[in-house]
Coordinates of C-alpha atoms in Angstrom, one line a residue:
Chain C
M52 CA -25.9 98.4 80.1
T53 CA -29.9 98.6 81.3
T54 CA -30.4 100.2 84.0
Y55 CA -33.3 101.4 86.3
K56 CA -34.4 104.2 88.8
L57 CA -37.2 103.8 90.4
V58 CA -39.8 106.4 90.5
K59 CA -41.6 107.9 93.3
N60 CA -45.2 109.3 92.8
P61 CA -45.4 113.0 94.1
M62 CA -48.9 112.9 95.6
S63 CA -49.2 109.7 97.5
G64 CA -45.2 109.2 98.1
E65 CA -45.3 105.7 96.9
I66 CA -43.0 104.1 94.6
K67 CA -45.0 102.6 91.6
S68 CA -43.7 103.1 88.2
V69 CA -39.4 103.0 87.4
L70 CA -37.9 104.7 84.6
K71 CA -35.7 102.6 82.0
D72 CA -32.2 103.9 80.6
L73 CA -32.9 108.0 81.6
N74 CA -32.0 110.5 79.3
T75 CA -31.9 108.1 76.4
Q76 CA -33.5 108.4 72.8
N77 CA -36.3 105.6 74.6
T78 CA -36.1 106.0 77.6
L79 CA -39.4 103.4 78.9
S80 CA -41.4 104.5 82.0
I81 CA -43.0 101.8 82.9
P82 CA -45.9 100.8 85.5
F83 CA -46.0 98.7 88.8
D84 CA -48.8 96.5 85.9
E85 CA -48.5 92.2 86.5
A86 CA -49.4 92.5 82.3
N87 CA -46.8 94.9 81.8
T88 CA -44.0 92.5 79.7
D89 CA -42.0 95.6 80.6
Y90 CA -42.8 95.5 83.9
Q91 CA -41.8 91.5 83.2
E92 CA -39.1 92.4 82.3
Y93 CA -37.9 94.3 84.8
L94 CA -39.3 91.6 87.6
E95 CA -36.7 89.3 85.7
W96 CA -33.9 92.0 86.2
V97 CA -34.5 92.0 89.5
A98 CA -34.2 88.6 90.3
E99 CA -31.2 87.8 88.7
G100 CA -29.5 89.6 91.3
N101 CA -29.6 93.4 90.1
T102 CA -31.0 96.5 91.9
A103 CA -32.6 99.5 90.5
E104 CA -31.9 103.1 91.3
A105 CA -33.0 104.7 94.2
A106 CA -35.7 107.3 93.7
D107 CA -35.5 111.0 95.1
Chain B
M89 CA -92.5 78.1 40.2
S90 CA -89.5 74.9 39.7
E91 CA -87.9 73.8 42.8
I92 CA -84.9 71.3 43.3
K93 CA -84.6 68.8 46.3
V94 CA -81.4 67.6 46.8
N95 CA -79.1 66.3 50.2
S96 CA -75.7 68.1 48.9
I97 CA -73.7 69.2 46.8
K98 CA -70.6 68.3 45.8
G99 CA -68.2 69.5 43.5
V100 CA -67.0 66.6 41.1
G101 CA -63.5 65.7 41.9
A102 CA -63.9 66.7 45.3
S103 CA -64.3 64.2 47.9
A104 CA -66.3 66.3 50.6
A105 CA -70.1 68.6 49.7
A106 CA -69.5 71.3 48.8
I107 CA -72.8 72.5 50.8
T108 CA -75.0 69.7 52.6
V109 CA -78.9 70.3 53.1
N110 CA -80.4 68.8 56.1
N111 CA -83.7 67.2 55.2
T112 CA -86.0 68.1 58.1
D113 CA -85.6 71.1 58.7
G114 CA -84.5 73.7 56.1
T115 CA -81.0 74.8 56.9
C116 CA -77.6 73.4 55.1
T117 CA -74.4 73.8 55.9
A118 CA -71.6 75.1 53.9
N119 CA -67.8 74.8 53.1
I120 CA -67.3 78.2 52.0
T121 CA -63.7 80.0 51.7
N122 CA -65.0 84.0 50.6
N123 CA -66.8 86.5 52.1
L124 CA -66.1 85.7 56.2
S125 CA -65.6 88.0 58.9
N126 CA -63.7 88.2 62.1
R127 CA -61.6 84.8 61.3
N128 CA -58.2 85.8 60.6
K129 CA -56.5 85.8 64.3
I130 CA -53.9 88.4 62.7
I131 CA -53.2 91.8 63.3
N132 CA -52.1 93.5 60.2
G133 CA -51.6 90.9 58.1
G134 CA -52.5 93.6 55.0
M135 CA -49.1 95.6 56.4
T136 CA -50.6 98.3 56.3
I137 CA -50.5 99.8 60.2
S138 CA -46.6 101.2 60.6
Q139 CA -47.5 103.9 63.5
R140 CA -43.4 103.5 64.7
A141 CA -41.7 103.8 61.0
T142 CA -41.6 102.6 57.8
Q143 CA -38.0 101.3 57.7
E144 CA -35.4 101.1 60.3
T145 CA -31.9 99.8 59.1
G146 CA -29.2 97.5 61.0
L147 CA -32.0 95.4 63.2
G148 CA -30.0 92.1 64.7
A149 CA -28.5 92.9 68.3
S150 CA -31.2 92.7 69.4
N151 CA -34.9 91.5 69.6
K152 CA -37.4 94.6 69.1
Y153 CA -40.2 95.1 67.5
S154 CA -39.8 97.3 64.7
T155 CA -41.7 99.4 61.4
L156 CA -44.7 96.9 61.5
D157 CA -47.7 97.3 64.0
R158 CA -47.6 93.7 66.2
Y159 CA -44.5 92.1 63.9
R160 CA -41.4 91.6 66.3
L161 CA -37.9 90.7 65.1
E162 CA -36.0 88.1 67.8
F163 CA -32.5 87.4 67.2
N164 CA -29.5 85.1 68.9
N165 CA -26.0 86.0 68.5
T166 CA -25.9 86.6 65.0
A167 CA -23.4 88.9 62.8
G168 CA -26.5 89.4 60.3
R169 CA -27.8 92.6 59.5
L170 CA -31.0 93.9 57.5
T171 CA -33.3 96.2 57.0
M172 CA -37.0 96.1 57.7
S173 CA -39.3 98.2 55.8
Q174 CA -43.2 98.7 54.6
D175 CA -43.2 97.8 50.6
T176 CA -45.9 98.3 48.2
D177 CA -44.2 95.6 46.4
S178 CA -47.5 93.8 46.7
P179 CA -49.1 91.0 45.0
D180 CA -52.3 91.9 42.8
G181 CA -56.0 93.3 45.4
F182 CA -52.8 94.6 48.1
G183 CA -51.4 97.4 49.0
N184 CA -48.3 97.0 51.0
S185 CA -45.9 94.0 52.1
L186 CA -43.4 93.3 54.7
K187 CA -40.1 93.4 53.6
L188 CA -36.5 92.4 55.2
A189 CA -33.1 92.8 53.0
C190 CA -30.4 91.5 54.2
T191 CA -27.4 93.9 54.5
T192 CA -24.6 91.8 56.0
A193 CA -24.6 88.6 55.7
D194 CA -23.8 86.2 58.2
T195 CA -22.5 82.7 56.5
S196 CA -20.8 81.2 60.2
I197 CA -23.9 80.2 61.0
A198 CA -22.8 79.1 65.7
A199 CA -24.9 76.2 66.9
D200 CA -27.3 78.5 69.7
E201 CA -27.8 81.7 66.1
F202 CA -31.5 82.3 65.0
F203 CA -33.4 85.0 63.5
L204 CA -37.1 85.2 63.6
L205 CA -40.3 87.1 62.5
T206 CA -43.0 86.6 64.8
Q207 CA -46.6 88.0 65.8
R208 CA -47.2 87.4 70.0
I209 CA -51.1 85.8 70.3
E210 CA -53.6 87.1 73.4
G211 CA -54.6 83.7 74.3
Q212 CA -58.8 84.8 74.7
N213 CA -58.8 85.7 70.7
L214 CA -58.1 81.9 70.0
Q215 CA -60.4 79.8 71.9
D216 CA -62.1 78.7 69.1
F217 CA -60.1 76.4 68.0
A218 CA -60.4 74.6 71.3
K219 CA -57.3 73.5 71.7
G220 CA -56.9 71.5 74.4
T221 CA -60.4 69.9 74.2
S222 CA -61.8 66.8 72.3
S223 CA -63.3 69.4 70.0
A224 CA -60.0 70.7 69.0
K225 CA -60.2 71.7 65.4
K226 CA -57.1 72.6 63.2
F227 CA -54.6 75.3 62.2
T228 CA -55.0 76.7 59.3
V229 CA -52.1 79.5 57.9
S230 CA -51.8 81.5 54.7
F231 CA -50.1 84.0 52.8
Y232 CA -48.1 85.7 50.0
V233 CA -44.3 85.8 49.7
K234 CA -42.0 86.3 46.9
G235 CA -38.1 86.4 47.6
N236 CA -35.3 87.2 45.4
A237 CA -34.1 83.8 44.8
S238 CA -35.3 80.2 45.9
A239 CA -35.6 79.1 49.4
T240 CA -36.6 77.5 52.0
Y241 CA -38.2 78.3 55.5
V242 CA -40.1 76.9 58.4
F243 CA -43.7 78.7 59.7
E244 CA -43.8 77.0 63.8
L245 CA -46.9 77.5 66.0
Y246 CA -46.0 78.0 69.5
D247 CA -48.2 77.2 72.0
Q248 CA -46.8 79.1 74.9
D249 CA -49.1 78.4 77.8
N250 CA -48.2 74.4 77.5
N251 CA -44.6 74.4 75.6
R252 CA -45.9 72.7 72.4
H253 CA -45.4 73.4 69.1
V254 CA -46.0 72.5 65.5
N255 CA -43.6 73.3 62.3
K256 CA -44.2 73.1 58.8
T257 CA -41.5 74.7 55.7
F258 CA -42.7 76.5 52.5
N259 CA -40.7 77.4 49.5
V260 CA -40.4 80.9 48.4
T261 CA -39.8 81.9 44.6
S262 CA -38.9 84.8 43.2
S263 CA -42.6 85.6 42.7
W264 CA -45.4 86.3 44.4
T265 CA -47.0 83.1 45.6
R266 CA -50.2 82.1 47.9
V267 CA -48.7 79.2 50.7
T268 CA -51.0 77.5 52.3
I269 CA -50.4 75.6 55.7
S270 CA -52.7 73.1 57.8
Y271 CA -52.0 72.2 60.9
P272 CA -53.4 69.4 62.6
A273 CA -55.9 70.0 65.7
D274 CA -54.3 69.9 69.4
T275 CA -56.4 67.6 72.4
T276 CA -53.6 68.6 74.4
G277 CA -53.0 71.5 76.3
A278 CA -55.7 74.7 76.5
F279 CA -54.8 78.2 75.5
G280 CA -55.2 80.6 78.5
N281 CA -58.2 82.6 78.0
D282 CA -56.7 85.6 79.3
N283 CA -54.5 88.7 77.8
Q284 CA -51.0 87.3 78.1
N285 CA -48.7 85.4 74.9
S286 CA -50.9 81.8 74.3
L287 CA -49.7 81.4 70.2
S288 CA -46.3 82.3 69.1
A289 CA -46.4 82.6 65.2
Y290 CA -42.6 82.0 63.7
F291 CA -40.9 82.3 60.5
W292 CA -37.7 81.2 60.9
L293 CA -35.7 82.7 58.6
H294 CA -32.3 81.4 60.0
G295 CA -31.0 79.2 62.5
G296 CA -28.1 77.0 63.5
S297 CA -27.4 73.7 64.6
N298 CA -29.3 73.5 67.9
Y299 CA -32.6 73.8 66.0
T300 CA -31.7 72.2 63.0
S301 CA -30.5 68.7 63.6
G302 CA -33.0 67.1 64.8
T303 CA -36.5 65.8 62.4
L304 CA -39.2 68.8 61.5
Q305 CA -42.0 68.6 64.0
Q306 CA -44.4 68.2 62.1
T307 CA -47.8 67.6 64.8
W308 CA -48.2 68.9 68.1
G309 CA -45.2 68.0 70.3
T310 CA -43.6 69.1 73.6
G311 CA -41.0 71.7 72.8
T312 CA -37.5 70.9 71.1
A313 CA -35.6 72.9 70.6
A314 CA -33.6 70.9 67.9
N315 CA -36.9 70.2 65.7
R316 CA -38.3 74.0 65.3
A317 CA -36.0 75.2 62.3
V318 CA -35.1 71.4 59.8
G319 CA -35.0 71.9 56.5
I320 CA -34.6 75.7 56.5
S321 CA -32.0 78.6 54.4
S322 CA -30.5 80.8 56.4
F323 CA -31.9 84.4 55.2
F324 CA -28.5 85.9 56.0
D325 CA -26.7 83.7 53.2
S326 CA -26.3 86.8 51.0
T327 CA -26.5 90.9 50.7
A328 CA -29.0 90.7 47.6
R329 CA -31.5 88.2 50.0
T330 CA -34.5 90.0 50.0
L331 CA -38.6 88.9 51.7
F332 CA -41.4 90.7 51.5
I333 CA -44.7 88.7 53.1
T334 CA -47.8 90.1 53.0
G335 CA -51.6 88.8 53.5
L336 CA -51.1 86.3 56.6
Q337 CA -53.8 85.1 57.9
L338 CA -54.7 82.3 60.6
E339 CA -57.6 80.9 61.1
V340 CA -59.6 78.2 62.2
D341 CA -60.5 74.6 59.9
N342 CA -64.0 74.8 60.7
T343 CA -64.4 72.5 57.9
G344 CA -61.6 70.5 58.9
S345 CA -60.3 70.3 54.4
G346 CA -57.2 72.5 55.2
V347 CA -58.6 75.1 52.4
A348 CA -57.7 78.9 53.1
T349 CA -60.6 81.2 53.4
D350 CA -59.6 84.9 51.1
F351 CA -57.5 86.8 53.4
E352 CA -60.1 88.9 55.7
H353 CA -58.5 92.4 53.8
R354 CA -59.8 95.0 57.7
S355 CA -60.6 98.7 56.6
F356 CA -57.4 101.0 57.9
G357 CA -59.2 101.9 60.5
Q358 CA -60.1 98.8 62.0
E359 CA -57.2 97.7 61.3
L360 CA -55.7 100.8 63.2
D361 CA -57.7 100.3 66.1
L362 CA -56.5 97.0 67.1
C363 CA -53.4 97.9 66.9
R364 CA -53.6 100.4 69.3
R365 CA -54.6 98.2 71.7
Y366 CA -50.6 96.7 71.6
Y367 CA -49.2 100.2 70.1
Y368 CA -50.2 103.8 70.7
N369 CA -48.4 106.7 68.5
L370 CA -49.7 110.0 70.0
A371 CA -47.3 111.8 69.1
F372 CA -43.7 112.1 67.4
Q373 CA -41.1 114.5 65.2
N374 CA -40.0 113.5 62.3
S375 CA -38.5 117.6 62.4
S376 CA -39.1 120.3 64.3
G377 CA -42.7 121.3 64.9
T378 CA -45.4 121.5 67.8
Q379 CA -47.5 118.2 68.2
S380 CA -50.3 118.7 70.7
L381 CA -50.2 115.9 73.8
F382 CA -53.2 116.5 76.3
N383 CA -54.1 118.8 78.9
G384 CA -52.9 119.1 83.0
S385 CA -53.1 121.3 85.8
G386 CA -50.4 122.2 88.4
Y387 CA -50.9 120.3 91.2
D388 CA -48.3 122.7 93.2
S389 CA -44.9 124.3 91.8
S390 CA -43.3 121.3 91.1
T391 CA -45.6 118.9 89.6
I392 CA -48.5 119.2 86.9
Y393 CA -50.8 116.4 86.5
H394 CA -52.2 115.6 83.3
V395 CA -54.8 112.4 81.4
C396 CA -54.8 110.9 78.2
V397 CA -57.1 109.3 76.9
L398 CA -57.0 105.9 74.6
P399 CA -58.8 106.1 71.7
T400 CA -59.3 102.1 72.5
P401 CA -58.3 100.0 76.1
M402 CA -54.4 99.0 75.6
R403 CA -54.3 94.9 76.5
A404 CA -52.6 96.3 80.0
I405 CA -51.8 99.1 81.5
P406 CA -48.9 101.0 78.9
T407 CA -45.3 102.1 79.3
I408 CA -44.8 105.8 78.0
E409 CA -41.8 105.4 75.6
Q410 CA -40.2 108.8 75.2
N411 CA -36.7 111.0 74.3
T412 CA -35.5 111.7 77.3
S413 CA -32.3 113.1 76.0
G414 CA -33.1 117.0 75.7
S415 CA -35.5 118.7 77.1
Y416 CA -38.6 117.6 74.6
F417 CA -41.9 118.3 76.3
Q418 CA -43.3 122.3 76.8
S419 CA -46.0 123.4 79.4
Y420 CA -48.3 125.7 78.7
G421 CA -49.9 127.7 81.6
N422 CA -50.5 131.5 83.1
G423 CA -48.7 133.6 81.2
G424 CA -45.0 131.5 80.4
S425 CA -44.3 127.9 79.8
N426 CA -41.7 126.1 81.2
S427 CA -39.9 123.0 79.6
Y428 CA -38.7 118.9 81.2
S429 CA -37.1 115.9 79.3
T430 CA -39.5 113.3 81.2
L431 CA -43.0 112.0 81.3
I432 CA -44.3 109.4 84.4
I433 CA -46.9 107.4 83.8
L434 CA -49.2 107.1 87.1
N435 CA -49.4 103.9 89.1
T436 CA -53.5 104.9 88.9
A437 CA -53.6 104.9 85.3
S438 CA -55.6 102.0 83.6
T439 CA -55.7 100.5 80.2
S440 CA -58.5 103.2 79.1
I441 CA -57.4 106.2 80.5
V442 CA -53.8 107.2 81.7
E443 CA -52.6 110.2 84.1
I444 CA -49.0 111.0 83.5
Y445 CA -46.8 113.8 85.5
N446 CA -43.8 116.0 84.4
G447 CA -40.7 114.9 86.1
G448 CA -39.1 118.2 86.3
T449 CA -39.8 121.6 87.4
H450 CA -42.0 124.2 86.3
S451 CA -42.8 127.8 87.1
R452 CA -46.0 128.3 86.4
G453 CA -47.7 127.2 89.6
G454 CA -50.1 125.3 91.7
G455 CA -53.7 125.9 90.7
V456 CA -52.8 126.7 87.5
S457 CA -54.5 124.6 83.6
H458 CA -51.4 123.6 81.4
F459 CA -51.7 122.1 77.9
T460 CA -48.2 120.2 77.0
R461 CA -46.8 119.3 73.7
L462 CA -43.9 118.3 72.0
N463 CA -40.8 121.3 72.3
S464 CA -41.5 122.9 68.9
A465 CA -37.9 123.8 69.8
T466 CA -36.7 119.8 69.2
T467 CA -36.8 117.7 65.9
D468 CA -37.3 114.5 67.3
G469 CA -39.3 114.0 70.5
K470 CA -42.3 111.6 70.7
F471 CA -44.7 110.4 73.2
R472 CA -45.8 107.0 72.7
L473 CA -47.5 104.0 74.9
T474 CA -46.8 101.0 74.4
A475 CA -49.1 97.0 76.1
E476 CA -47.7 94.6 73.2
L477 CA -47.1 90.6 74.3

C-alpha cells in the first residue's frame, strides 16, 4: 500500500516535499515540482481522496 | 579538367532522384541515408546504458523503468512474468541488446490485459516533425529484432498531447532482422514545445480483446483502445518466449521515401549524458564498501545541508531514490561520524543543483563541515536521482 509523509524544511519551516513509502528499499523524496512525474502521481493520489501523514 | 552537367542522378530502378541539382546556384539536395547526425529521437537505442541494473527478474506486477535507461515496462492485470536484461546477443555492428524472457506464461488473457515496452519522448525534441501543420513530416521507425520463434507484434506511436495514435505490425523470426516501418505525417495536433511527454513509442507485446478487437489504426486517428494491438501474438504464450531488440531509431522522414537511415551510433559518453537528463545513479552498493556522495555543513545540531552539482541538467527537479530501511548514510565531521537512514530534497533544489539534508539527527554540532557517503557497514545502499517522464 502506497504511503506518503509530508516533510518540513528545517530552515524555513515550509512543507515543500513529500516522502513516499518511507523505511523501504525504495523510498522516494519528492520535490513539489509540477514537471516531476512522481509529484504528479502524488497529486493524483491526493485527488482520489487520500491524505498524506503530517510532517513532524 | 572535365565536367559533368546534369539535373539529377537517379538509381536505375528508382522512382525518385537520389541527387537533385539546382541548375542556377550550384547547390544540390540529396536523399542521404547514412552518416547523418542528431536524427535519432530515441535515447539509448543501442542499449548501451543500464544505470539501474543489467538484469531484473519477476517483472509484470507493476509499471516501472527497469535495467536499460529510458525503457519503461507497462502492465495491466497479467499473470505473466518476465526477466529484462541488457544482453550481448546483437547483430554485427552492435555490442548490446535489450532482452525480454518470459518466466511465467499467461495463456488465459482477460480483456483488459496488456504488456507494453515503451519510451516516452519530450515534445521539445519532436518539433521537426512539424506535426499539426501543413508541413507535417512522415515518421520512420527502425530497429533490429530477434525472438525464439516467429511472432507478430505492433509498434505504436501515441501522441499524448492530442490523444492520437498510429499503429503498424511487424514480424519477428529466430534470426536478427532489421525492421523498418513508415508512418504517415499528421497535419492534426501539434506536439507541445516543452519538457513533458508528447510521444510514447510503444511495443505492444501482449493484449486482451479490449485492445485487439477492432481494426488496426494504420493512419493517424483519435485514440481508440480496440484498434491498438490488432493481430499481435502474446509474449506470454510460453516460458520459451524471448525477444531481443537493439538499434531502435525514430527519425523525421525528410525525404518522404519511407527509407530508414543507418542507425545513429553515439559514443558511450554521449549516450550516458542523454540518459542522465532523466536518471542519475550517483551511488549504489552491490556489496559492502563506502561510496562518496557529497560535502555538507552542519546548520545546527540536527541538520546537515548538502549540495550536489549534477553532471547534466535534469528534465525536472529530481526525486531522490534511496534505500531507507536501515542507516545507509554516514556523515563525517569534527573527528567523528553519525549514520542515518534518510536524505531529503529541499524545495530550493533546481534541475542543475540539488540541495539535500539529512532526515535524522547528528551530534557533530552546528557549523561543522561534513562529508557524506554510503555507510561502509551496509551492502545495498543507494542514492539515485530520477526525473523520468
